[in-house]
GROMACS .gro file of C-alpha atoms in nm:
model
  367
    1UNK     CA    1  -3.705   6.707  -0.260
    2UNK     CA    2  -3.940   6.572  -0.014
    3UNK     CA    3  -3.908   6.240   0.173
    4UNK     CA    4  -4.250   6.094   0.205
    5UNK     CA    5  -4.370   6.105   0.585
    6UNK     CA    6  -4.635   5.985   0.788
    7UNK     CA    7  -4.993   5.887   0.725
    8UNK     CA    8  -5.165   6.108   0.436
    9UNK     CA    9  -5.517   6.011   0.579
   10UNK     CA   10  -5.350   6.084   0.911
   11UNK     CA   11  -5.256   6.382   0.837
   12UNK     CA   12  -5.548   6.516   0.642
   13UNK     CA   13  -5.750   6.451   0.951
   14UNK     CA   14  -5.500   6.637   1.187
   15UNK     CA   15  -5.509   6.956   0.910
   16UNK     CA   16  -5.900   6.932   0.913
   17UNK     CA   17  -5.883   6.960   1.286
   18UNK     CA   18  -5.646   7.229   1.292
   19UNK     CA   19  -5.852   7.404   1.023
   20UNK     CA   20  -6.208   7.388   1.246
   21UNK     CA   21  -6.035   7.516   1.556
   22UNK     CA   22  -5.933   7.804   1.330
   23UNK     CA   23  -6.293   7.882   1.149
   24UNK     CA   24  -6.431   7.780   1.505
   25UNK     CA   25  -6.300   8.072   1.754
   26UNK     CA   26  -6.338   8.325   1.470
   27UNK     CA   27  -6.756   8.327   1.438
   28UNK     CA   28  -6.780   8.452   1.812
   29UNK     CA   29  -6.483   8.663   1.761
   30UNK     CA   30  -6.629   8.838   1.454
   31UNK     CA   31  -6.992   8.839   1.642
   32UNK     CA   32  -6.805   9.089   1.947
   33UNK     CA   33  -6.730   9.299   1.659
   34UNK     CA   34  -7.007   9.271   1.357
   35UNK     CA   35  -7.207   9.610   1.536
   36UNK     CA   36  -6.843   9.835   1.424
   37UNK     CA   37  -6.891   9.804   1.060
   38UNK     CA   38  -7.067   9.719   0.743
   39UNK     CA   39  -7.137   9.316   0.644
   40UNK     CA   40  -6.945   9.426   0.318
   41UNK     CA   41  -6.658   9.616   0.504
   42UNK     CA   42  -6.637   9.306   0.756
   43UNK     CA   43  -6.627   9.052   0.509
   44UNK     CA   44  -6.358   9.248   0.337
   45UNK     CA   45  -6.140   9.303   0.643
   46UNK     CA   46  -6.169   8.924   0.699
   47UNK     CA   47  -6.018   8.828   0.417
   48UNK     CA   48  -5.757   9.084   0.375
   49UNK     CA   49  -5.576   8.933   0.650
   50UNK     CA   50  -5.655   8.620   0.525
   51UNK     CA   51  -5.395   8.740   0.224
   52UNK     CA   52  -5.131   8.909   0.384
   53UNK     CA   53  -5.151   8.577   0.658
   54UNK     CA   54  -5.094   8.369   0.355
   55UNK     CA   55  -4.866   8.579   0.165
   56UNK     CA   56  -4.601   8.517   0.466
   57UNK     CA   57  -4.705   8.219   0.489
   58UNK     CA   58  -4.535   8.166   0.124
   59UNK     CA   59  -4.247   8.440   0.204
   60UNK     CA   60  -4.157   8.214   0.471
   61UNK     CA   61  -4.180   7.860   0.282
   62UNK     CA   62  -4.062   7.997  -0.076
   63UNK     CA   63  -4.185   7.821  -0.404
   64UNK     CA   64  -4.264   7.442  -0.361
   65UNK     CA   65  -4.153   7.299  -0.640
   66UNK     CA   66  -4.309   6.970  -0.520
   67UNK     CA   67  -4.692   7.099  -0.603
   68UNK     CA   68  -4.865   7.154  -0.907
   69UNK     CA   69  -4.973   7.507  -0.992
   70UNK     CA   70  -5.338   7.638  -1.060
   71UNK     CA   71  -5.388   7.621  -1.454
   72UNK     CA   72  -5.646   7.770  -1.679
   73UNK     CA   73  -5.876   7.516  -1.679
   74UNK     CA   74  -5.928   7.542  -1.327
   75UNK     CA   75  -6.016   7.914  -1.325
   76UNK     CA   76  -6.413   7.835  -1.352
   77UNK     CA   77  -6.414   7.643  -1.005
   78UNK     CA   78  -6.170   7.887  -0.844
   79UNK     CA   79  -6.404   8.180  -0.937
   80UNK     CA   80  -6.630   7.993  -0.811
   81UNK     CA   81  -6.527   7.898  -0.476
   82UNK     CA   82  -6.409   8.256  -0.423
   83UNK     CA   83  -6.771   8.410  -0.502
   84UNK     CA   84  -6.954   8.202  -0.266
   85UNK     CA   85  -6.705   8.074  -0.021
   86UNK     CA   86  -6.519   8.418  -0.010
   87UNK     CA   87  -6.840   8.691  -0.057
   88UNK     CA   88  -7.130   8.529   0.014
   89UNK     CA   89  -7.074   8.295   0.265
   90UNK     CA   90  -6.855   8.576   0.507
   91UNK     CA   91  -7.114   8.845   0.421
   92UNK     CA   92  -7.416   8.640   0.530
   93UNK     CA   93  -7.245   8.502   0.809
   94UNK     CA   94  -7.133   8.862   0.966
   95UNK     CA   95  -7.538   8.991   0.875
   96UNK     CA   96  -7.643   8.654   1.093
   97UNK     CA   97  -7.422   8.679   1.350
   98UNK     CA   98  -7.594   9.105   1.414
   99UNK     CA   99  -7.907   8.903   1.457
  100UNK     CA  100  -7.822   8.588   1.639
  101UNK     CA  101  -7.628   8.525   1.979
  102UNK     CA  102  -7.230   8.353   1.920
  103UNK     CA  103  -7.338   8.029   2.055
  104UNK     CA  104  -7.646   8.063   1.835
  105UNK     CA  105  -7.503   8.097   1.541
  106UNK     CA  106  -7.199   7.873   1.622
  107UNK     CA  107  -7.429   7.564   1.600
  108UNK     CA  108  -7.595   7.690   1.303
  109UNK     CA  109  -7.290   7.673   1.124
  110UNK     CA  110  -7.296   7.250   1.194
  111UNK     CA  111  -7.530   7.294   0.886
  112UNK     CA  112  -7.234   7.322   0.646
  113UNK     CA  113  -7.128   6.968   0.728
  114UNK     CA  114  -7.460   6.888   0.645
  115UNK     CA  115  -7.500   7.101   0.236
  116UNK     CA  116  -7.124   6.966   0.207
  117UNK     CA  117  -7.221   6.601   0.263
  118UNK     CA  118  -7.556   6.594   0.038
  119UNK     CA  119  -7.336   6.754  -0.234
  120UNK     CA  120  -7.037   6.544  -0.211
  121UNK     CA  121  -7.239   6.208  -0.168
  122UNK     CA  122  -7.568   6.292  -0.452
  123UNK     CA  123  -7.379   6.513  -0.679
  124UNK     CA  124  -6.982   6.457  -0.622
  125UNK     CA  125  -7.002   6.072  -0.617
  126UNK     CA  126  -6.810   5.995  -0.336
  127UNK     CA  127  -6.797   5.708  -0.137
  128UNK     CA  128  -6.879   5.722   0.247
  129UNK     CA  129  -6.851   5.375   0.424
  130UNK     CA  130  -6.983   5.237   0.736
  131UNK     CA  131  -6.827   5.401   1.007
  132UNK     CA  132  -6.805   5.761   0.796
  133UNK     CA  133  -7.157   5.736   0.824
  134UNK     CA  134  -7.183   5.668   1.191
  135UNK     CA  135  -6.914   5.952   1.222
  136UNK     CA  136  -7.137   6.170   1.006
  137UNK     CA  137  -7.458   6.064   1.232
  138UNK     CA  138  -7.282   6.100   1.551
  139UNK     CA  139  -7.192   6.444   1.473
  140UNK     CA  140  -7.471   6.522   1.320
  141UNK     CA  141  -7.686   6.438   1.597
  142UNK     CA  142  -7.446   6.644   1.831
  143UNK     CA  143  -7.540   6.931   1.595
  144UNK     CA  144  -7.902   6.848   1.601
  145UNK     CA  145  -7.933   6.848   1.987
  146UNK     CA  146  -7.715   7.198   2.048
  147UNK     CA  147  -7.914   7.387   1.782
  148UNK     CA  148  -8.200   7.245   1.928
  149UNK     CA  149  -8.151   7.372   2.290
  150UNK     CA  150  -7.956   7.684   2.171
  151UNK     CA  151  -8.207   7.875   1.880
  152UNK     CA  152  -8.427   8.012   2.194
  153UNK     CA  153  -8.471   8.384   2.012
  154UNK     CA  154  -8.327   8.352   1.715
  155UNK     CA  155  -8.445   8.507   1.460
  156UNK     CA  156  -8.544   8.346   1.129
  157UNK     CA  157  -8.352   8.597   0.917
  158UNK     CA  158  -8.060   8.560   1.077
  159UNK     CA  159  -8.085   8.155   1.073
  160UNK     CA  160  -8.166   8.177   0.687
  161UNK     CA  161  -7.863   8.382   0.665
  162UNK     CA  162  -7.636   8.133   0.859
  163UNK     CA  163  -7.827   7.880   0.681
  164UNK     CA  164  -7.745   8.042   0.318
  165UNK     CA  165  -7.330   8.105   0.433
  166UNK     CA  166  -7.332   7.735   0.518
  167UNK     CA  167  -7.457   7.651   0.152
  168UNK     CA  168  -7.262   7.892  -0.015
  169UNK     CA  169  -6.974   7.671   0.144
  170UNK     CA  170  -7.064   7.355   0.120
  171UNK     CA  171  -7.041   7.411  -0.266
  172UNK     CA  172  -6.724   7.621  -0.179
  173UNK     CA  173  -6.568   7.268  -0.044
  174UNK     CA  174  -6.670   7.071  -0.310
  175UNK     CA  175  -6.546   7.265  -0.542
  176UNK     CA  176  -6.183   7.317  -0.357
  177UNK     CA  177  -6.147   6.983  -0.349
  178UNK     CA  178  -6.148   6.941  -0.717
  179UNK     CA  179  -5.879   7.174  -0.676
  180UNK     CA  180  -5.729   7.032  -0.381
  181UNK     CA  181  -5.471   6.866  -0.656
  182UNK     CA  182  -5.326   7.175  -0.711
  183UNK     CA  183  -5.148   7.376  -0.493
  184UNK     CA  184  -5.350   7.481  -0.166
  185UNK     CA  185  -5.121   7.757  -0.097
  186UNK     CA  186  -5.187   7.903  -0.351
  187UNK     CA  187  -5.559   7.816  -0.447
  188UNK     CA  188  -5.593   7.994  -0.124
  189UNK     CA  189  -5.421   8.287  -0.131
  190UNK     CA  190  -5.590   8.352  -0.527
  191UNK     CA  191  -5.924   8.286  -0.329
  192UNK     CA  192  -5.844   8.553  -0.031
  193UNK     CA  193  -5.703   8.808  -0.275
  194UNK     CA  194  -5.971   8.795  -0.545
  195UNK     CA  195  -6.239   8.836  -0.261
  196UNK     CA  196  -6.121   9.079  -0.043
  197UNK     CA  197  -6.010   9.319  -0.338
  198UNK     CA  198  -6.334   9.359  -0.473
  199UNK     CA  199  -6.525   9.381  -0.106
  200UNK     CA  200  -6.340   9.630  -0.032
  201UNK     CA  201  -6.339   9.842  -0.317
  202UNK     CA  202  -6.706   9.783  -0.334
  203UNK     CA  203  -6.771   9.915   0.007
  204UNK     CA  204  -6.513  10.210   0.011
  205UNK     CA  205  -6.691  10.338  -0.362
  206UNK     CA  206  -7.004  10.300  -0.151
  207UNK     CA  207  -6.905  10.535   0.140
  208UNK     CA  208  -6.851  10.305   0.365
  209UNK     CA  209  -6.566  10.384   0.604
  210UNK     CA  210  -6.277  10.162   0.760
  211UNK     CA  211  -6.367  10.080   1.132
  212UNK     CA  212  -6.153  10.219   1.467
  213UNK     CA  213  -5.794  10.087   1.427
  214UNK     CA  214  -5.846   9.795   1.727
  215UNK     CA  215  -6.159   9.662   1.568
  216UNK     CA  216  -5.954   9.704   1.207
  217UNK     CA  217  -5.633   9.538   1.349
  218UNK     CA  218  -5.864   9.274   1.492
  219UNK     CA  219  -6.010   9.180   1.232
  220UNK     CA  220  -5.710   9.113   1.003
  221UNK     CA  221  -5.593   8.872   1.284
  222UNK     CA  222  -5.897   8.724   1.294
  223UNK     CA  223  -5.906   8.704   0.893
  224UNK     CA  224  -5.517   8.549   0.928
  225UNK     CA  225  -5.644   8.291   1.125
  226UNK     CA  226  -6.019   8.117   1.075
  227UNK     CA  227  -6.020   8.233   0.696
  228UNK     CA  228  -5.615   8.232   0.582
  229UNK     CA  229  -5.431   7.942   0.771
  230UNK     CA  230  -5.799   7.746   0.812
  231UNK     CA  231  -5.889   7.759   0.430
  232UNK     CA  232  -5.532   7.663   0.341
  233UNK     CA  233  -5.549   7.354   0.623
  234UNK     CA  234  -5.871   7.307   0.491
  235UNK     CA  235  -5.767   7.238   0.201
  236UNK     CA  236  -5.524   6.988   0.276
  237UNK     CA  237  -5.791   6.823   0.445
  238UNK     CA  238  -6.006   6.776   0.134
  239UNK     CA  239  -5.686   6.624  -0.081
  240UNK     CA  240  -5.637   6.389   0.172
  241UNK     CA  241  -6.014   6.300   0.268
  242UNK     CA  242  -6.242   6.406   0.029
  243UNK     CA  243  -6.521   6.609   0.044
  244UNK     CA  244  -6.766   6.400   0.273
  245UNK     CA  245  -6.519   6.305   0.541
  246UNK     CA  246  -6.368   6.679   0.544
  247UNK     CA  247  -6.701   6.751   0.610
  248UNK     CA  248  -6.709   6.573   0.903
  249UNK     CA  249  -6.413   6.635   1.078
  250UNK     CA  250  -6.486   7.050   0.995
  251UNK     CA  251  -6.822   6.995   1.175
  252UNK     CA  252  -6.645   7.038   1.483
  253UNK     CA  253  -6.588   7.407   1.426
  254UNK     CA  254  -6.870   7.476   1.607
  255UNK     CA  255  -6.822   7.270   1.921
  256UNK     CA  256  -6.496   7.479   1.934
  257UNK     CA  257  -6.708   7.821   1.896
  258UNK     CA  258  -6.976   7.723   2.154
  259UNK     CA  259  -6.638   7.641   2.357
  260UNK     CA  260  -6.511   7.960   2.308
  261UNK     CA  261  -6.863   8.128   2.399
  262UNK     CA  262  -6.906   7.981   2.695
  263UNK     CA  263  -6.593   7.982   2.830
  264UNK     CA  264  -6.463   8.315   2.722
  265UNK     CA  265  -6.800   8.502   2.664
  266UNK     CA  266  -6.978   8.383   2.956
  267UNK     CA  267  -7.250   8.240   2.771
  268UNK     CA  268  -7.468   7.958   2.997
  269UNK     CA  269  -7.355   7.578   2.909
  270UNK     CA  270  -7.634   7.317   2.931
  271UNK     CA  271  -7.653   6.919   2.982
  272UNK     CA  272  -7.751   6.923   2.659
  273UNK     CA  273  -7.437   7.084   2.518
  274UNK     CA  274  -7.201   6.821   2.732
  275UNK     CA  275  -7.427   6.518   2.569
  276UNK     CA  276  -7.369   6.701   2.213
  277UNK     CA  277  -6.957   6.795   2.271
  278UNK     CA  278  -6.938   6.425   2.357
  279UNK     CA  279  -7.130   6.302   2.059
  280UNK     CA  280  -6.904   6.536   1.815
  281UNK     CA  281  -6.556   6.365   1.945
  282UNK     CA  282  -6.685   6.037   1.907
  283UNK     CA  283  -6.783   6.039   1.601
  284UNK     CA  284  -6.423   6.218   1.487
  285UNK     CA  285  -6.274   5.913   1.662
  286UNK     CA  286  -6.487   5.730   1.491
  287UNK     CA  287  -6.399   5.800   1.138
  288UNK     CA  288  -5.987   5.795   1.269
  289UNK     CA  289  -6.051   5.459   1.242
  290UNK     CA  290  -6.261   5.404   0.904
  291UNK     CA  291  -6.088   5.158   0.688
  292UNK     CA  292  -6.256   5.146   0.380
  293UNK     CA  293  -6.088   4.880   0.137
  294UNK     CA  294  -6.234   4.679  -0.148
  295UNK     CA  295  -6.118   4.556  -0.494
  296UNK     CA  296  -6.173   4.820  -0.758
  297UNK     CA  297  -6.082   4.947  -1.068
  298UNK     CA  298  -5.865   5.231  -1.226
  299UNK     CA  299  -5.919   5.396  -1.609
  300UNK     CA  300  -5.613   5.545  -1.799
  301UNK     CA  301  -5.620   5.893  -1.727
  302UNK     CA  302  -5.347   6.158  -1.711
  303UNK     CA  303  -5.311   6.497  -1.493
  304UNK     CA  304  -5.105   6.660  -1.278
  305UNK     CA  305  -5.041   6.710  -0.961
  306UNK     CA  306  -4.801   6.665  -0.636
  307UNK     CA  307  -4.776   6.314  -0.573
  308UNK     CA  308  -4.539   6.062  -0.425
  309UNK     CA  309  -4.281   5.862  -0.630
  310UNK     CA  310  -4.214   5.549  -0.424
  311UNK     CA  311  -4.005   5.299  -0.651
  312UNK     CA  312  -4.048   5.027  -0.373
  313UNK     CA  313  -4.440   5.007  -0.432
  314UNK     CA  314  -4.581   5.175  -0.196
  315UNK     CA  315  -4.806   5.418  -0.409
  316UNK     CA  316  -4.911   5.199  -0.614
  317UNK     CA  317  -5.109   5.478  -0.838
  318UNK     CA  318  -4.794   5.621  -0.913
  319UNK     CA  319  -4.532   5.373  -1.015
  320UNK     CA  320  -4.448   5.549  -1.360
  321UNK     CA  321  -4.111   5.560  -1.487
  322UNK     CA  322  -3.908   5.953  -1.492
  323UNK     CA  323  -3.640   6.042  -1.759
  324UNK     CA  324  -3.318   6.035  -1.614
  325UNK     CA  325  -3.316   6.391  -1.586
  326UNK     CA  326  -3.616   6.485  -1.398
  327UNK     CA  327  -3.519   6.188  -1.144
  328UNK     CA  328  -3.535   6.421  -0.800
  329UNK     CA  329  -3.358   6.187  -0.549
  330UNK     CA  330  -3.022   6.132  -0.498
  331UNK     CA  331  -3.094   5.761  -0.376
  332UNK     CA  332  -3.372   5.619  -0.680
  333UNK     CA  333  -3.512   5.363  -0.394
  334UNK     CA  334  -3.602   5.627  -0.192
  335UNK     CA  335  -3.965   5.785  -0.169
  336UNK     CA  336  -4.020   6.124  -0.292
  337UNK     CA  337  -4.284   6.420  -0.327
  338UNK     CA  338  -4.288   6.593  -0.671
  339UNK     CA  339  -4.550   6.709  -0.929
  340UNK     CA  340  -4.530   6.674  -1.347
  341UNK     CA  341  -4.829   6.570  -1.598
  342UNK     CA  342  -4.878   6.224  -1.527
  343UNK     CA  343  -5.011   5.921  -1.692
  344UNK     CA  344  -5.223   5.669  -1.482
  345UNK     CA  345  -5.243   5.314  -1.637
  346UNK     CA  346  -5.530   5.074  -1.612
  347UNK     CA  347  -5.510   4.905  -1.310
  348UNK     CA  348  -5.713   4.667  -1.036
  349UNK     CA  349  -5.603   4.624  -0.720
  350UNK     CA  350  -5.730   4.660  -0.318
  351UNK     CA  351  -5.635   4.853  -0.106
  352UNK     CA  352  -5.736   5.087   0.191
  353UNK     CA  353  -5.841   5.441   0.005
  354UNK     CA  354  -6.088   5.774   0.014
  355UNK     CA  355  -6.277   5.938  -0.187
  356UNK     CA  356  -6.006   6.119  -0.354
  357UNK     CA  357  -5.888   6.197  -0.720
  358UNK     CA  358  -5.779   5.866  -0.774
  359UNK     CA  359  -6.067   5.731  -0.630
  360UNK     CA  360  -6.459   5.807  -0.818
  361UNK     CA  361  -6.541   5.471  -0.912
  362UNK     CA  362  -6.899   5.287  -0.808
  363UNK     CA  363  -6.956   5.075  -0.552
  364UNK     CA  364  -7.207   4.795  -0.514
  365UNK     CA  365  -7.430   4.849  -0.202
  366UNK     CA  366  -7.357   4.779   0.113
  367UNK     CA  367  -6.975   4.773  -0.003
   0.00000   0.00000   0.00000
């Protein structure tokens, strides 16, 4: 059992945060290394220790019983997301970053923000409200004016290559969070397994050989960290906030890399970069305080998923009954996390809510 706690919407913005510093430090990390090694062999390496990160990760917490587990029907997307978010996007990204300075290349990745939003918002349907848009602008326009003053050199293969990782996840996002329903433990750890097996198989049968044991060891830390724990915070993030606002709050990854750059890596800081940093938290304050509430309308649908029993009304979406048996709480007033196949009844209410699951319905403009 699972006593409910704190702010969902809270807390999906503190796991998005979490999950950009990750994926943030680890583009200028991977750029000291991406001259020791293949793209391929890279890529791979990354997201080996993305697995074994996660795999304690689950040692450690055991089975949750609370969450729902992956089912067929969502191996399609989860292939999916681990094709482009797990192959294409690293192995792109590590071919860019041979071409491009980190601080170069760190901005350029403010461009998956951008494929995420367009797909969320014109193909996904979600909502985003006033101030997520002025969030979305703000950092947007932080992005704008660092790539601006930073692409002095660049090459345009590498920037297509950035440019192409970014797409390949912004449809990775929207995608996970279709998922993000399920368990993100695991939808993550399927995701780091199924790419890195293949990667590396793939470059071994090719000849290629495993880097120096620093740069190897390296790299698994650096996989455990901006590709395991990030992807599985990241994930979070998108049950909690939909795809559009994750996208957001993630578009601070790079301010953290050009961070990291300039402060660890010596790389020159501008006025321009100070304007942009400031920009970027603004507009993540910004969307901390979006309240988007109207009166709307729910269809009868049924799934499954974790979700919060609250018998004194305070999820409203989820006030079915349980069978006496499958009742998880000692005290039947008291709020609980579980998962089971679930019906949802018709239902119209208002209330403050995200684009998530629950939540694909119109809206009239301006509302």
């Amino acid at each position: 059992m699972t006593r409910v706690r704190g702010n969902p919407q809270r807390q999906g913005l503190i796991a998005g945060l979490l999950a950009a510093v990750f994926f943030g430090l680890s583009a200028p990390l991977i750029s000291v290394v991406s001259q020791e090694g293949s793209p391929l062999m890279i890529a791979a390496l990354l997201y080996a220790g993305a697995g074994i990160a996660l795999l304690m990760v689950r040692g450690f917490r055991g089975q949750q019983q609370q969450e729902s587990p992956v089912q067929r029907r969502d191996l399609p997307p989860l292939l999916g997301l681990t094709v482009l978010g797990g192959m294409v996007g690293p192995i792109c990204l590590v071919q860019g970053l041979t071409l491009l300075s980190a601080g170069s290349a760190s901005l350029l990745l403010n461009l998956e923000a951008v494929f995420t939003l367009l797909i969320a918002v014109l193909i996904g349907r979600e909502h985003l409200g006033r101030r997520g848009l002025i969030a979305a602008v703000l950092i947007l326009s932080g992005a704008v004016l660092l790539t601006e003053g930073s692409l002095h050199g660049a090459t345009l293969q590498g920037t297509l290559l950035i440019a192409g990782a970014c797409l390949a996840w912004g449809i990775d996002n929207n995608l996970s969070q279709r998922l993000s329903q399920r368990d993100p433990l695991q939808i993550a750890m399927l995701k780091a397994i199924g790419a890195s097996t293949p990667m590396l198989l793939l470059a071994l049968a090719a000849g290629q050989s495993l880097p120096a044991w620093p740069v190897l060891l390296g790299l698994l830390v650096i996989g455990a960290m901006g590709y395991g724990l990030s992807i599985w915070l990241d994930l979070l993030a998108l049950r909690h906030l939909g795809a559009a606002r994750e996208s957001v709050v993630f578009s601070t990854a790079p301010f953290v890399g050009v961070l990291f750059s300039v402060m660890v890596l010596r790389e020159a800081f501008t006025s321009g970069m100070g304007t942009a940093s400031a920009l970027m938290l603004l507009g993540v304050a910004v969307l901390l305080k979006e309240d988007h509430a109207h009166w709307h309308r729910h269809d009868a649908f049924s799934h499954a998923h974790r979700h919060r029993h609250d018998p004194t009304g305070g999820d409203p979406h989820h006030s079915h009954d349980h069978p006496r048996n499958d009742q998880l709480s000692s005290d039947p007033q008291q709020a609980y996390w579980h998962a089971h196949e679930h019906q949802h009844a018709p239902i119209e209410h208002e209330h403050a809510h995200v684009s998530d699951v629950h939540h694909r319905h119109g809206h009239r403009q301006g509302g």
